[in-house]
């Protein structure tokens, strides 16, 4: 019997490496995002054809975090601060603005991988909602 071994996707590791390479070369990192993916939180007014390009330059974003599950940061869009959440499965590419060098990913890489984090979050949220007490007011004399 052969047991199939499952590996974690390479996308988050490669995205971190390419981001670092772009910054080390004093270039501007751009992130190409599929804004139609579930749980993606980006400014919709800038989405074109279901995609958005985000500037990840260190001077343009605050608290950038590239984890194995998502890329998160805050940035200003039209002068308004917004928290950005991009699931790794929604990352289509990361490249340098100046020369286009970078890495683009196979959109089907995550097709067979269940979004376990979202499922766990939804389950815990449902559990919290069912155990919540109804608010009540008491008049004190």
XYZ file of N, CA and C in Angstrom:
423
model
N 0.833 -1.182 0.000
C 0.000 0.000 0.000
C 0.872 1.237 0.000
N 0.538 2.143 -0.865
C 1.285 3.403 -0.873
C 0.423 4.488 -0.246
N 0.997 5.158 0.708
C 0.286 6.227 1.401
C 0.688 7.550 0.763
N -0.310 8.337 0.410
C -0.031 9.606 -0.248
C 0.352 10.656 0.798
N 1.493 11.278 0.572
C 1.981 12.304 1.476
C 1.532 13.654 0.939
N 0.955 14.468 1.818
C 0.546 15.804 1.394
C 1.516 16.834 1.960
N 1.922 17.746 1.120
C 2.834 18.802 1.502
C 2.085 20.121 1.553
N 2.601 21.039 2.337
C 2.015 22.374 2.339
C 2.379 23.050 1.021
N 1.516 23.917 0.530
C 1.804 24.599 -0.732
C 3.053 25.483 -0.630
N 3.725 25.647 -1.729
C 4.957 26.453 -1.759
C 4.679 27.947 -1.891
N 3.476 28.312 -2.272
C 3.156 29.710 -2.571
C 3.559 30.700 -1.468
N 3.216 30.484 -0.192
C 3.589 31.487 0.812
C 5.103 31.616 0.990
N 5.830 30.519 0.886
C 7.276 30.543 1.042
C 7.932 31.298 -0.116
N 7.448 31.036 -1.310
C 8.000 31.720 -2.487
C 7.629 33.201 -2.486
N 6.413 33.524 -2.053
C 5.989 34.925 -1.992
C 6.886 35.715 -1.032
N 7.182 35.133 0.140
C 8.068 35.801 1.103
C 9.455 36.003 0.512
N 9.964 34.992 -0.160
C 11.310 35.077 -0.735
C 11.379 36.125 -1.846
N 10.408 36.145 -2.723
C 10.406 37.109 -3.825
C 10.223 38.521 -3.283
N 9.358 38.689 -2.274
C 9.177 40.008 -1.654
C 10.517 40.514 -1.114
N 11.235 39.659 -0.392
C 12.517 40.054 0.176
C 13.521 40.389 -0.923
N 13.555 39.601 -1.979
C 14.475 39.844 -3.087
C 14.176 41.193 -3.747
N 12.903 41.488 -3.959
C 12.512 42.756 -4.592
C 12.946 43.932 -3.710
N 12.667 43.847 -2.418
C 13.043 44.937 -1.498
C 14.551 45.084 -1.387
N 15.285 43.971 -1.342
C 16.751 44.023 -1.264
C 17.360 44.714 -2.471
N 16.673 44.681 -3.596
C 17.164 45.313 -4.817
C 16.579 46.701 -5.035
N 15.998 47.275 -3.971
C 15.416 48.621 -3.990
C 14.385 48.793 -5.114
N 13.592 47.752 -5.324
C 12.510 47.807 -6.298
C 11.185 47.863 -5.543
N 10.095 48.085 -6.258
C 8.771 48.215 -5.644
C 7.997 46.913 -5.811
N 7.695 46.216 -4.694
C 6.944 44.957 -4.804
C 5.454 45.205 -5.047
N 4.935 44.581 -6.080
C 3.516 44.633 -6.391
C 2.942 43.233 -6.203
N 1.731 43.190 -5.645
C 1.051 41.933 -5.398
C -0.183 41.865 -6.289
N -0.281 40.837 -7.129
C -1.444 40.627 -7.979
C -2.387 39.679 -7.247
N -3.643 40.128 -7.038
C -4.595 39.402 -6.201
C -5.868 39.080 -6.986
N -6.362 37.862 -6.791
C -7.676 37.466 -7.298
C -8.696 37.903 -6.256
N -9.339 39.034 -6.487
C -10.265 39.616 -5.512
C -11.580 38.848 -5.400
N -11.780 37.835 -6.235
C -13.018 37.060 -6.184
C -12.935 35.886 -5.212
N -11.749 35.608 -4.677
C -11.584 34.485 -3.744
C -12.290 34.785 -2.426
N -12.867 33.777 -1.788
C -13.549 33.993 -0.505
C -12.600 34.563 0.548
N -13.143 35.415 1.399
C -12.444 36.015 2.538
C -11.409 37.067 2.135
N -11.329 37.409 0.861
C -10.397 38.445 0.415
C -11.009 39.798 0.750
N -10.243 40.627 1.466
C -10.726 41.950 1.863
C -9.779 43.015 1.317
N -10.161 43.576 0.166
C -9.396 44.617 -0.515
C -10.362 45.731 -0.904
N -9.856 46.929 -1.203
C -10.766 48.011 -1.617
C -11.396 47.695 -2.979
N -12.683 47.427 -2.981
C -13.371 46.975 -4.189
C -13.410 48.021 -5.294
N -13.322 49.307 -4.943
C -13.383 50.346 -5.974
C -12.161 50.311 -6.911
N -11.110 49.590 -6.515
C -9.914 49.494 -7.358
C -9.788 48.139 -8.054
N -10.771 47.263 -7.889
C -10.750 45.942 -8.520
C -11.186 46.081 -9.979
N -10.397 45.494 -10.873
C -10.730 45.480 -12.303
C -10.646 44.046 -12.798
N -11.695 43.602 -13.456
C -11.764 42.239 -14.000
C -11.486 41.189 -12.917
N -11.937 41.453 -11.693
C -11.784 40.500 -10.609
C -10.407 40.483 -9.967
N -9.518 41.384 -10.415
C -8.155 41.407 -9.881
C -7.791 42.804 -9.394
N -6.826 42.853 -8.490
C -6.306 44.113 -7.993
C -4.801 43.972 -7.822
N -4.078 45.057 -8.086
C -2.640 45.096 -7.863
C -2.395 46.001 -6.665
N -1.697 45.465 -5.667
C -1.420 46.207 -4.440
C 0.074 46.497 -4.323
N 0.406 47.727 -3.948
C 1.782 48.133 -3.726
C 2.185 47.707 -2.328
N 3.192 46.840 -2.200
C 3.643 46.360 -0.899
C 4.949 47.004 -0.453
N 5.317 48.133 -1.046
C 6.559 48.811 -0.657
C 6.512 49.120 0.840
N 7.622 48.938 1.531
C 7.636 49.170 2.985
C 7.122 50.553 3.396
N 7.338 51.576 2.576
C 6.843 52.917 2.914
C 5.350 53.089 2.604
N 4.749 52.129 1.900
C 3.341 52.241 1.497
C 2.392 51.426 2.379
N 2.947 50.491 3.153
C 2.103 49.629 3.986
C 2.571 49.689 5.432
N 1.672 49.279 6.323
C 1.981 49.244 7.749
C 1.659 47.852 8.280
N 2.545 47.294 9.089
C 2.360 45.986 9.709
C 2.116 44.868 8.694
N 2.962 44.804 7.683
C 2.879 43.732 6.692
C 3.251 42.406 7.336
N 2.403 41.403 7.119
C 2.673 40.057 7.621
C 2.313 39.060 6.522
N 3.294 38.276 6.115
C 3.071 37.241 5.098
C 3.176 35.891 5.802
N 2.024 35.319 6.134
C 2.006 34.009 6.808
C 1.692 32.923 5.784
N 1.616 31.698 6.245
C 1.278 30.599 5.345
C -0.191 30.618 4.948
N -1.020 31.384 5.679
C -2.452 31.435 5.392
C -2.870 32.693 4.639
N -2.214 33.827 4.928
C -2.677 35.084 4.336
C -1.591 36.150 4.370
N -1.825 37.187 3.581
C -1.002 38.398 3.621
C -1.898 39.484 4.197
N -1.435 40.093 5.276
C -2.218 41.140 5.920
C -1.367 42.385 6.089
N -2.024 43.545 6.013
C -1.366 44.821 6.250
C -2.422 45.904 6.257
N -2.012 47.096 6.645
C -2.916 48.238 6.507
C -2.256 49.234 5.572
N -3.085 49.934 4.830
C -2.595 50.921 3.863
C -3.672 51.972 3.653
N -3.284 53.059 3.028
C -4.231 54.127 2.744
C -4.644 54.046 1.274
N -5.943 54.169 1.074
C -6.514 54.182 -0.270
C -7.385 55.412 -0.355
N -6.993 56.361 -1.193
C -7.738 57.614 -1.290
C -7.732 58.367 0.038
N -6.644 58.240 0.803
C -6.519 58.927 2.074
C -7.198 58.244 3.243
N -7.843 57.115 3.000
C -8.559 56.398 4.055
C -7.804 55.102 4.384
N -7.496 54.903 5.671
C -6.794 53.691 6.095
C -7.716 52.481 5.981
N -7.158 51.375 5.515
C -7.931 50.143 5.351
C -7.056 48.958 5.708
N -7.660 48.024 6.455
C -6.991 46.762 6.763
C -7.200 45.823 5.578
N -6.121 45.251 5.076
C -6.172 44.369 3.915
C -5.930 42.932 4.373
N -6.742 42.021 3.839
C -6.581 40.594 4.109
C -6.640 39.855 2.779
N -5.545 39.198 2.440
C -5.464 38.445 1.190
C -5.090 37.007 1.518
N -6.040 36.074 1.406
C -5.683 34.661 1.616
C -4.613 34.259 0.606
N -3.704 33.422 1.012
C -2.612 33.017 0.120
C -3.157 32.430 -1.180
N -4.289 31.751 -1.109
C -4.855 31.164 -2.329
C -5.276 32.240 -3.326
N -5.471 33.489 -2.871
C -5.874 34.583 -3.754
C -4.678 35.299 -4.381
N -3.461 34.962 -3.943
C -2.256 35.590 -4.487
C -1.944 34.959 -5.847
N -1.981 35.795 -6.874
C -1.690 35.305 -8.227
C -0.244 35.558 -8.629
N 0.379 36.553 -8.001
C 1.767 36.841 -8.320
C 2.325 37.946 -7.466
N 3.653 37.992 -7.413
C 4.361 39.077 -6.758
C 5.538 39.423 -7.660
N 5.649 40.726 -7.984
C 6.643 41.119 -8.967
C 7.101 42.554 -8.712
N 8.216 42.929 -9.345
C 8.755 44.274 -9.224
C 8.091 45.192 -10.244
N 7.625 46.330 -9.767
C 6.959 47.304 -10.643
C 7.890 47.753 -11.769
N 9.148 47.973 -11.440
C 10.081 48.581 -12.378
C 10.445 47.705 -13.569
N 10.539 46.378 -13.365
C 10.976 45.519 -14.466
C 10.090 44.284 -14.685
N 9.061 44.116 -13.869
C 8.143 42.991 -14.042
C 8.692 41.658 -13.584
N 9.918 41.635 -13.047
C 10.490 40.369 -12.588
C 9.850 39.953 -11.278
N 9.577 38.682 -11.165
C 8.963 38.162 -9.959
C 8.484 36.757 -10.201
N 7.344 36.441 -9.619
C 6.830 35.093 -9.724
C 5.314 35.121 -9.809
N 4.774 34.373 -10.750
C 3.320 34.252 -10.898
C 2.959 32.797 -10.620
N 1.816 32.603 -9.961
C 1.460 31.286 -9.462
C 0.335 30.657 -10.269
N 0.306 29.332 -10.220
C -0.743 28.549 -10.859
C -2.035 28.723 -10.045
N -3.074 29.320 -10.646
C -4.314 29.545 -9.895
C -4.956 28.261 -9.375
N -4.665 27.119 -9.991
C -5.294 25.864 -9.577
C -4.533 25.152 -8.462
N -3.428 25.736 -7.980
C -2.619 25.093 -6.938
C -3.444 24.767 -5.692
N -4.403 25.626 -5.368
C -5.197 25.443 -4.161
C -6.564 24.794 -4.435
N -6.785 24.319 -5.628
C -8.094 23.768 -5.999
C -8.509 22.592 -5.113
N -7.570 21.744 -4.735
C -7.903 20.543 -3.964
C -7.678 20.699 -2.466
N -7.217 21.878 -2.053
C -6.915 22.079 -0.635
C -8.098 22.754 0.039
N -8.639 22.101 1.065
C -9.771 22.662 1.801
C -9.273 23.816 2.655
N -10.045 24.873 2.713
C -9.692 26.037 3.511
C -10.023 25.749 4.973
N -9.135 25.012 5.641
C -9.406 24.548 6.998
C -9.460 25.685 8.002
N -8.709 26.718 7.787
C -8.722 27.838 8.732
C -10.068 28.534 8.698
N -10.588 28.785 7.521
C -11.892 29.432 7.418
C -12.970 28.557 8.028
N -12.896 27.259 7.794
C -13.878 26.338 8.342
C -13.829 26.363 9.870
N -12.627 26.346 10.428
C -12.482 26.381 11.888
C -13.002 27.698 12.457
N -12.707 28.806 11.781
C -13.198 30.109 12.234
C -14.718 30.171 12.197
N -15.323 29.655 11.137
C -16.778 29.666 11.020
C -17.417 28.809 12.115
N -16.808 27.647 12.396
C -17.346 26.780 13.435
C -17.271 27.449 14.803
N -16.139 28.098 15.120
C -16.008 28.749 16.427
C -16.949 29.941 16.530
N -17.173 30.643 15.417
C -18.106 31.774 15.431
C -19.540 31.277 15.660
N -19.916 30.183 15.010
C -21.245 29.617 15.208
C -21.425 29.158 16.644
N -20.403 28.531 17.227
C -20.469 28.075 18.608
C -20.624 29.264 19.557
N -19.895 30.349 19.296
C -19.975 31.541 20.140
C -21.364 32.170 20.055
N -21.944 32.164 18.862
C -23.274 32.756 18.690
C -24.347 31.959 19.429
N -24.214 30.643 19.463
C -25.225 29.830 20.131
C -25.104 29.902 21.643
N -23.908 30.198 22.152
C -23.726 30.263 23.605
C -23.878 31.670 24.163
N -24.075 32.656 23.325
C -24.238 34.030 23.794
C -25.536 34.193 24.560
N -25.452 34.964 25.628
C -26.658 35.310 26.363
C -27.284 36.520 25.696
N -28.582 36.622 25.797
C -29.267 37.799 25.288
C -28.992 38.959 26.235
N -28.795 40.152 25.713
C -28.565 41.275 26.599
C -29.823 41.605 27.390
N -29.614 42.042 28.603
C -30.764 42.432 29.426
C -30.413 43.675 30.224
N -31.404 44.462 30.507
C -31.237 45.691 31.282
C -32.010 45.558 32.577
N -31.434 46.132 33.605
C -32.097 46.174 34.893
C -32.159 47.613 35.347
N -33.279 48.021 35.878
C -33.413 49.380 36.398
C -33.037 49.356 37.870
N -32.066 50.189 38.207
C -31.612 50.276 39.581
C -32.181 51.540 40.210
N -32.673 51.418 41.432
C -33.205 52.590 42.131
C -32.144 53.251 42.969
